[in-house]
Amino acid sequence: KYLIISIFTFLSLSGCEMNDYVQPSVLPEISQVGKQTFGAKINGEIWTPFQKFKANTNFKPVPVVWGRYQNATLRLTVTNQNTFESMSFMINNVQGTGTYQFMRYFPKNAVEFTPFASVYQKCPNGNCTQYVVCQTCENEVNLIRFDPVSKIYAGTFKVTFQNKENPAEK
C-alpha cells in the first residue's frame, strides 16, 4: 500500500520539471502573431512573466500570460512565479486598435475580491503588497493589434501604480 503511494508520488513529482529563472536584459519584441509575450520596465528594471514549472501531462500550471475579451472589456493577467509578482489589467470599451486607459475600479455591481480593476502585486515571503493605478499619474494603453477571434492583443502601455497602503510609494 505504501509502496504504491510512494511510486505514484515519485512519478508525479518527477513529471514537474522546474525551469531556472534568468533575469532578462532586454524587453521582448512586440509580437503580433500570438506568441504570448509580455514585458515591462518597473522602476527601470525589466520584468517579464515566468512559469516555474514546465507544462506536461502530469501537471499543468496556470498560464503566465492570460487574456480575455468579453463585453467590450479586455482583461489581461501576467505572472512571474519566481518573483511572486503579478499584474492584472482591464481596459473598458475596447472597440479596436487605438489609445485607451486601464480601468482603475470595477463597476459597483461587480463580484470581485478587490475594488481595483488594474493592479500590480508582489508577494515575497507571503507578504503581499498591492499597487493600484494612480489617479493623477500616467495611464495610457496603445493597442496596435486587436484580434478577438484569434485572441491576439498587442501594444504598449505606460502606467504608474502606487502602493494602496502607502500612496507616496510609486
PDB file of C-alpha atoms in Angstrom:
ATOM      1  CA  LYS A   1       0.000   0.000   0.000  1.00  0.00           C
ATOM      2  CA  TYR A   2       2.721   2.476   0.966  1.00  0.00           C
ATOM      3  CA  LEU A   3       4.887   1.402  -1.971  1.00  0.00           C
ATOM      4  CA  ILE A   4       2.097   2.249  -4.441  1.00  0.00           C
ATOM      5  CA  ILE A   5       1.618   5.704  -2.883  1.00  0.00           C
ATOM      6  CA  SER A   6       5.401   6.281  -2.911  1.00  0.00           C
ATOM      7  CA  ILE A   7       5.729   5.278  -6.570  1.00  0.00           C
ATOM      8  CA  PHE A   8       2.766   7.489  -7.573  1.00  0.00           C
ATOM      9  CA  THR A   9       4.214  10.425  -5.625  1.00  0.00           C
ATOM     10  CA  PHE A  10       7.646   9.926  -7.229  1.00  0.00           C
ATOM     11  CA  LEU A  11       6.169   9.698 -10.732  1.00  0.00           C
ATOM     12  CA  SER A  12       4.003  12.756 -10.147  1.00  0.00           C
ATOM     13  CA  LEU A  13       6.869  14.855  -8.809  1.00  0.00           C
ATOM     14  CA  SER A  14       9.365  13.700 -11.434  1.00  0.00           C
ATOM     15  CA  GLY A  15       6.968  14.913 -14.148  1.00  0.00           C
ATOM     16  CA  CYS A  16       7.021  18.505 -12.786  1.00  0.00           C
ATOM     17  CA  GLU A  17      10.320  19.741 -14.096  1.00  0.00           C
ATOM     18  CA  MET A  18      11.315  23.172 -12.827  1.00  0.00           C
ATOM     19  CA  ASN A  19      12.850  25.844 -15.029  1.00  0.00           C
ATOM     20  CA  ASP A  20      15.665  28.142 -13.980  1.00  0.00           C
ATOM     21  CA  TYR A  21      14.749  31.818 -13.905  1.00  0.00           C
ATOM     22  CA  VAL A  22      17.008  34.080 -15.948  1.00  0.00           C
ATOM     23  CA  GLN A  23      16.707  37.849 -15.470  1.00  0.00           C
ATOM     24  CA  PRO A  24      16.137  39.296 -18.963  1.00  0.00           C
ATOM     25  CA  SER A  25      18.473  42.005 -20.202  1.00  0.00           C
ATOM     26  CA  VAL A  26      16.086  43.432 -22.829  1.00  0.00           C
ATOM     27  CA  LEU A  27      12.340  43.708 -23.273  1.00  0.00           C
ATOM     28  CA  PRO A  28      10.827  41.116 -25.629  1.00  0.00           C
ATOM     29  CA  GLU A  29       9.999  42.221 -29.153  1.00  0.00           C
ATOM     30  CA  ILE A  30       6.381  43.262 -29.696  1.00  0.00           C
ATOM     31  CA  SER A  31       4.720  40.250 -31.290  1.00  0.00           C
ATOM     32  CA  GLN A  32       1.566  40.426 -33.346  1.00  0.00           C
ATOM     33  CA  VAL A  33       1.284  36.701 -34.030  1.00  0.00           C
ATOM     34  CA  GLY A  34       0.105  35.347 -30.652  1.00  0.00           C
ATOM     35  CA  LYS A  35       3.386  34.323 -29.005  1.00  0.00           C
ATOM     36  CA  GLN A  36       2.069  35.207 -25.515  1.00  0.00           C
ATOM     37  CA  THR A  37       4.971  37.549 -24.837  1.00  0.00           C
ATOM     38  CA  PHE A  38       4.904  40.380 -22.324  1.00  0.00           C
ATOM     39  CA  GLY A  39       7.480  42.708 -20.872  1.00  0.00           C
ATOM     40  CA  ALA A  40       7.579  45.867 -18.798  1.00  0.00           C
ATOM     41  CA  LYS A  41      10.027  48.128 -17.045  1.00  0.00           C
ATOM     42  CA  ILE A  42       9.258  48.613 -13.372  1.00  0.00           C
ATOM     43  CA  ASN A  43      11.309  51.467 -11.931  1.00  0.00           C
ATOM     44  CA  GLY A  44      13.835  50.942 -14.735  1.00  0.00           C
ATOM     45  CA  GLU A  45      14.186  47.163 -14.201  1.00  0.00           C
ATOM     46  CA  ILE A  46      12.978  44.738 -16.866  1.00  0.00           C
ATOM     47  CA  TRP A  47      10.122  42.468 -15.801  1.00  0.00           C
ATOM     48  CA  THR A  48       8.817  39.511 -17.759  1.00  0.00           C
ATOM     49  CA  PRO A  49       6.447  36.680 -16.890  1.00  0.00           C
ATOM     50  CA  PHE A  50       7.923  33.354 -15.849  1.00  0.00           C
ATOM     51  CA  GLN A  51       6.458  29.908 -15.344  1.00  0.00           C
ATOM     52  CA  LYS A  52       8.326  27.908 -12.727  1.00  0.00           C
ATOM     53  CA  PHE A  53       7.058  24.501 -13.839  1.00  0.00           C
ATOM     54  CA  LYS A  54       7.074  23.206 -17.380  1.00  0.00           C
ATOM     55  CA  ALA A  55       3.644  22.121 -18.543  1.00  0.00           C
ATOM     56  CA  ASN A  56       3.281  18.381 -19.037  1.00  0.00           C
ATOM     57  CA  THR A  57       0.637  15.694 -18.806  1.00  0.00           C
ATOM     58  CA  ASN A  58       1.085  15.307 -15.021  1.00  0.00           C
ATOM     59  CA  PHE A  59       0.974  18.971 -14.060  1.00  0.00           C
ATOM     60  CA  LYS A  60      -0.475  21.951 -15.899  1.00  0.00           C
ATOM     61  CA  PRO A  61       0.292  25.245 -14.154  1.00  0.00           C
ATOM     62  CA  VAL A  62      -1.717  28.440 -14.525  1.00  0.00           C
ATOM     63  CA  PRO A  63      -0.712  30.338 -17.700  1.00  0.00           C
ATOM     64  CA  VAL A  64       1.671  33.211 -17.047  1.00  0.00           C
ATOM     65  CA  VAL A  65       0.114  35.321 -19.811  1.00  0.00           C
ATOM     66  CA  TRP A  66      -3.674  35.246 -19.931  1.00  0.00           C
ATOM     67  CA  GLY A  67      -6.160  37.436 -21.775  1.00  0.00           C
ATOM     68  CA  ARG A  68      -9.879  37.589 -22.349  1.00  0.00           C
ATOM     69  CA  TYR A  69     -12.139  39.901 -24.315  1.00  0.00           C
ATOM     70  CA  GLN A  70     -15.781  39.969 -23.272  1.00  0.00           C
ATOM     71  CA  ASN A  71     -18.497  42.641 -23.457  1.00  0.00           C
ATOM     72  CA  ALA A  72     -16.048  45.205 -24.910  1.00  0.00           C
ATOM     73  CA  THR A  73     -13.686  44.728 -21.917  1.00  0.00           C
ATOM     74  CA  LEU A  74     -10.163  43.409 -22.420  1.00  0.00           C
ATOM     75  CA  ARG A  75      -8.694  41.708 -19.357  1.00  0.00           C
ATOM     76  CA  LEU A  76      -5.017  40.709 -19.161  1.00  0.00           C
ATOM     77  CA  THR A  77      -3.123  38.974 -16.382  1.00  0.00           C
ATOM     78  CA  VAL A  78       0.588  38.144 -16.261  1.00  0.00           C
ATOM     79  CA  THR A  79       2.564  36.435 -13.508  1.00  0.00           C
ATOM     80  CA  ASN A  80       6.148  35.735 -12.578  1.00  0.00           C
ATOM     81  CA  GLN A  81       6.165  32.613 -10.423  1.00  0.00           C
ATOM     82  CA  ASN A  82       9.829  33.110  -9.481  1.00  0.00           C
ATOM     83  CA  THR A  83       9.487  36.626  -8.044  1.00  0.00           C
ATOM     84  CA  PHE A  84       5.894  36.124  -6.796  1.00  0.00           C
ATOM     85  CA  GLU A  85       4.648  39.133  -8.779  1.00  0.00           C
ATOM     86  CA  SER A  86       1.618  39.605 -10.985  1.00  0.00           C
ATOM     87  CA  MET A  87      -0.118  42.296 -12.986  1.00  0.00           C
ATOM     88  CA  SER A  88      -3.793  42.405 -13.876  1.00  0.00           C
ATOM     89  CA  PHE A  89      -5.133  44.951 -16.310  1.00  0.00           C
ATOM     90  CA  MET A  90      -8.616  45.806 -17.529  1.00  0.00           C
ATOM     91  CA  ILE A  91      -9.482  48.089 -20.404  1.00  0.00           C
ATOM     92  CA  ASN A  92     -13.128  49.041 -20.871  1.00  0.00           C
ATOM     93  CA  ASN A  93     -14.960  49.950 -24.091  1.00  0.00           C
ATOM     94  CA  VAL A  94     -12.358  48.419 -26.417  1.00  0.00           C
ATOM     95  CA  GLN A  95     -13.613  48.588 -29.990  1.00  0.00           C
ATOM     96  CA  GLY A  96     -10.350  48.014 -31.871  1.00  0.00           C
ATOM     97  CA  THR A  97      -6.861  49.438 -32.134  1.00  0.00           C
ATOM     98  CA  GLY A  98      -6.312  52.833 -30.550  1.00  0.00           C
ATOM     99  CA  THR A  99      -5.444  54.607 -27.315  1.00  0.00           C
ATOM    100  CA  TYR A 100      -7.158  53.637 -24.053  1.00  0.00           C
ATOM    101  CA  GLN A 101      -6.663  53.787 -20.300  1.00  0.00           C
ATOM    102  CA  PHE A 102      -6.543  50.981 -17.761  1.00  0.00           C
ATOM    103  CA  MET A 103      -9.653  50.795 -15.603  1.00  0.00           C
ATOM    104  CA  ARG A 104      -8.988  51.831 -12.024  1.00  0.00           C
ATOM    105  CA  TYR A 105     -12.075  50.312 -10.390  1.00  0.00           C
ATOM    106  CA  PHE A 106     -14.542  47.551 -11.123  1.00  0.00           C
ATOM    107  CA  PRO A 107     -18.163  48.630 -11.603  1.00  0.00           C
ATOM    108  CA  LYS A 108     -20.055  48.766  -8.296  1.00  0.00           C
ATOM    109  CA  ASN A 109     -22.085  45.648  -9.108  1.00  0.00           C
ATOM    110  CA  ALA A 110     -19.001  43.504  -9.905  1.00  0.00           C
ATOM    111  CA  VAL A 111     -18.354  40.469  -7.754  1.00  0.00           C
ATOM    112  CA  GLU A 112     -14.585  40.703  -7.273  1.00  0.00           C
ATOM    113  CA  PHE A 113     -12.187  40.254  -4.354  1.00  0.00           C
ATOM    114  CA  THR A 114     -10.971  43.824  -4.673  1.00  0.00           C
ATOM    115  CA  PRO A 115     -12.497  47.076  -5.949  1.00  0.00           C
ATOM    116  CA  PHE A 116      -9.376  47.719  -8.087  1.00  0.00           C
ATOM    117  CA  ALA A 117      -9.612  46.608 -11.727  1.00  0.00           C
ATOM    118  CA  SER A 118      -5.927  47.035 -12.619  1.00  0.00           C
ATOM    119  CA  VAL A 119      -3.217  46.147 -10.112  1.00  0.00           C
ATOM    120  CA  TYR A 120       0.420  45.195  -9.707  1.00  0.00           C
ATOM    121  CA  GLN A 121       1.013  42.834  -6.824  1.00  0.00           C
ATOM    122  CA  LYS A 122       4.134  41.355  -5.290  1.00  0.00           C
ATOM    123  CA  CYS A 123       4.176  38.720  -2.582  1.00  0.00           C
ATOM    124  CA  PRO A 124       7.738  37.943  -1.467  1.00  0.00           C
ATOM    125  CA  ASN A 125       7.803  35.613   1.555  1.00  0.00           C
ATOM    126  CA  GLY A 126       3.993  35.526   1.561  1.00  0.00           C
ATOM    127  CA  ASN A 127       3.683  39.252   2.391  1.00  0.00           C
ATOM    128  CA  CYS A 128       1.607  40.773  -0.380  1.00  0.00           C
ATOM    129  CA  THR A 129       1.691  44.414  -1.378  1.00  0.00           C
ATOM    130  CA  GLN A 130      -0.852  45.689  -3.860  1.00  0.00           C
ATOM    131  CA  TYR A 131      -0.239  48.669  -6.125  1.00  0.00           C
ATOM    132  CA  VAL A 132      -3.183  50.336  -7.839  1.00  0.00           C
ATOM    133  CA  VAL A 133      -3.361  52.722 -10.784  1.00  0.00           C
ATOM    134  CA  CYS A 134      -2.512  56.240  -9.591  1.00  0.00           C
ATOM    135  CA  GLN A 135      -5.477  58.621 -10.077  1.00  0.00           C
ATOM    136  CA  THR A 136      -3.422  61.591 -11.289  1.00  0.00           C
ATOM    137  CA  CYS A 137      -0.486  59.838 -12.975  1.00  0.00           C
ATOM    138  CA  GLU A 138       0.321  58.410 -16.370  1.00  0.00           C
ATOM    139  CA  ASN A 139      -2.148  55.799 -17.665  1.00  0.00           C
ATOM    140  CA  GLU A 140      -2.073  55.100 -21.387  1.00  0.00           C
ATOM    141  CA  VAL A 141      -2.517  51.937 -23.446  1.00  0.00           C
ATOM    142  CA  ASN A 142      -1.864  51.863 -27.192  1.00  0.00           C
ATOM    143  CA  LEU A 143      -3.366  48.789 -28.848  1.00  0.00           C
ATOM    144  CA  ILE A 144      -1.687  48.192 -32.205  1.00  0.00           C
ATOM    145  CA  ARG A 145      -3.266  44.770 -32.834  1.00  0.00           C
ATOM    146  CA  PHE A 146      -6.728  43.806 -31.671  1.00  0.00           C
ATOM    147  CA  ASP A 147      -7.961  40.424 -32.887  1.00  0.00           C
ATOM    148  CA  PRO A 148     -10.563  38.867 -30.559  1.00  0.00           C
ATOM    149  CA  VAL A 149     -11.168  35.983 -32.997  1.00  0.00           C
ATOM    150  CA  SER A 150      -7.525  34.810 -32.852  1.00  0.00           C
ATOM    151  CA  LYS A 151      -7.185  36.194 -29.301  1.00  0.00           C
ATOM    152  CA  ILE A 152      -4.169  38.315 -30.192  1.00  0.00           C
ATOM    153  CA  TYR A 153      -3.763  41.658 -28.438  1.00  0.00           C
ATOM    154  CA  ALA A 154      -0.576  43.674 -28.925  1.00  0.00           C
ATOM    155  CA  GLY A 155       0.531  47.114 -27.896  1.00  0.00           C
ATOM    156  CA  THR A 156       2.413  49.257 -25.454  1.00  0.00           C
ATOM    157  CA  PHE A 157       1.492  50.953 -22.216  1.00  0.00           C
ATOM    158  CA  LYS A 158       2.663  53.498 -19.679  1.00  0.00           C
ATOM    159  CA  VAL A 159       1.110  53.430 -16.241  1.00  0.00           C
ATOM    160  CA  THR A 160       2.035  54.497 -12.725  1.00  0.00           C
ATOM    161  CA  PHE A 161       0.992  52.284  -9.851  1.00  0.00           C
ATOM    162  CA  GLN A 162       1.004  53.401  -6.227  1.00  0.00           C
ATOM    163  CA  ASN A 163       1.022  51.326  -3.061  1.00  0.00           C
ATOM    164  CA  LYS A 164      -2.601  51.222  -1.916  1.00  0.00           C
ATOM    165  CA  GLU A 165      -1.486  51.386   1.758  1.00  0.00           C
ATOM    166  CA  ASN A 166       1.232  53.998   1.171  1.00  0.00           C
ATOM    167  CA  PRO A 167       0.279  56.131  -1.889  1.00  0.00           C
ATOM    168  CA  ALA A 168       3.613  58.006  -1.831  1.00  0.00           C
ATOM    169  CA  GLU A 169       5.333  54.773  -2.915  1.00  0.00           C
ATOM    170  CA  LYS A 170       5.031  54.587  -6.723  1.00  0.00           C
TER     171      LYS A 170
END
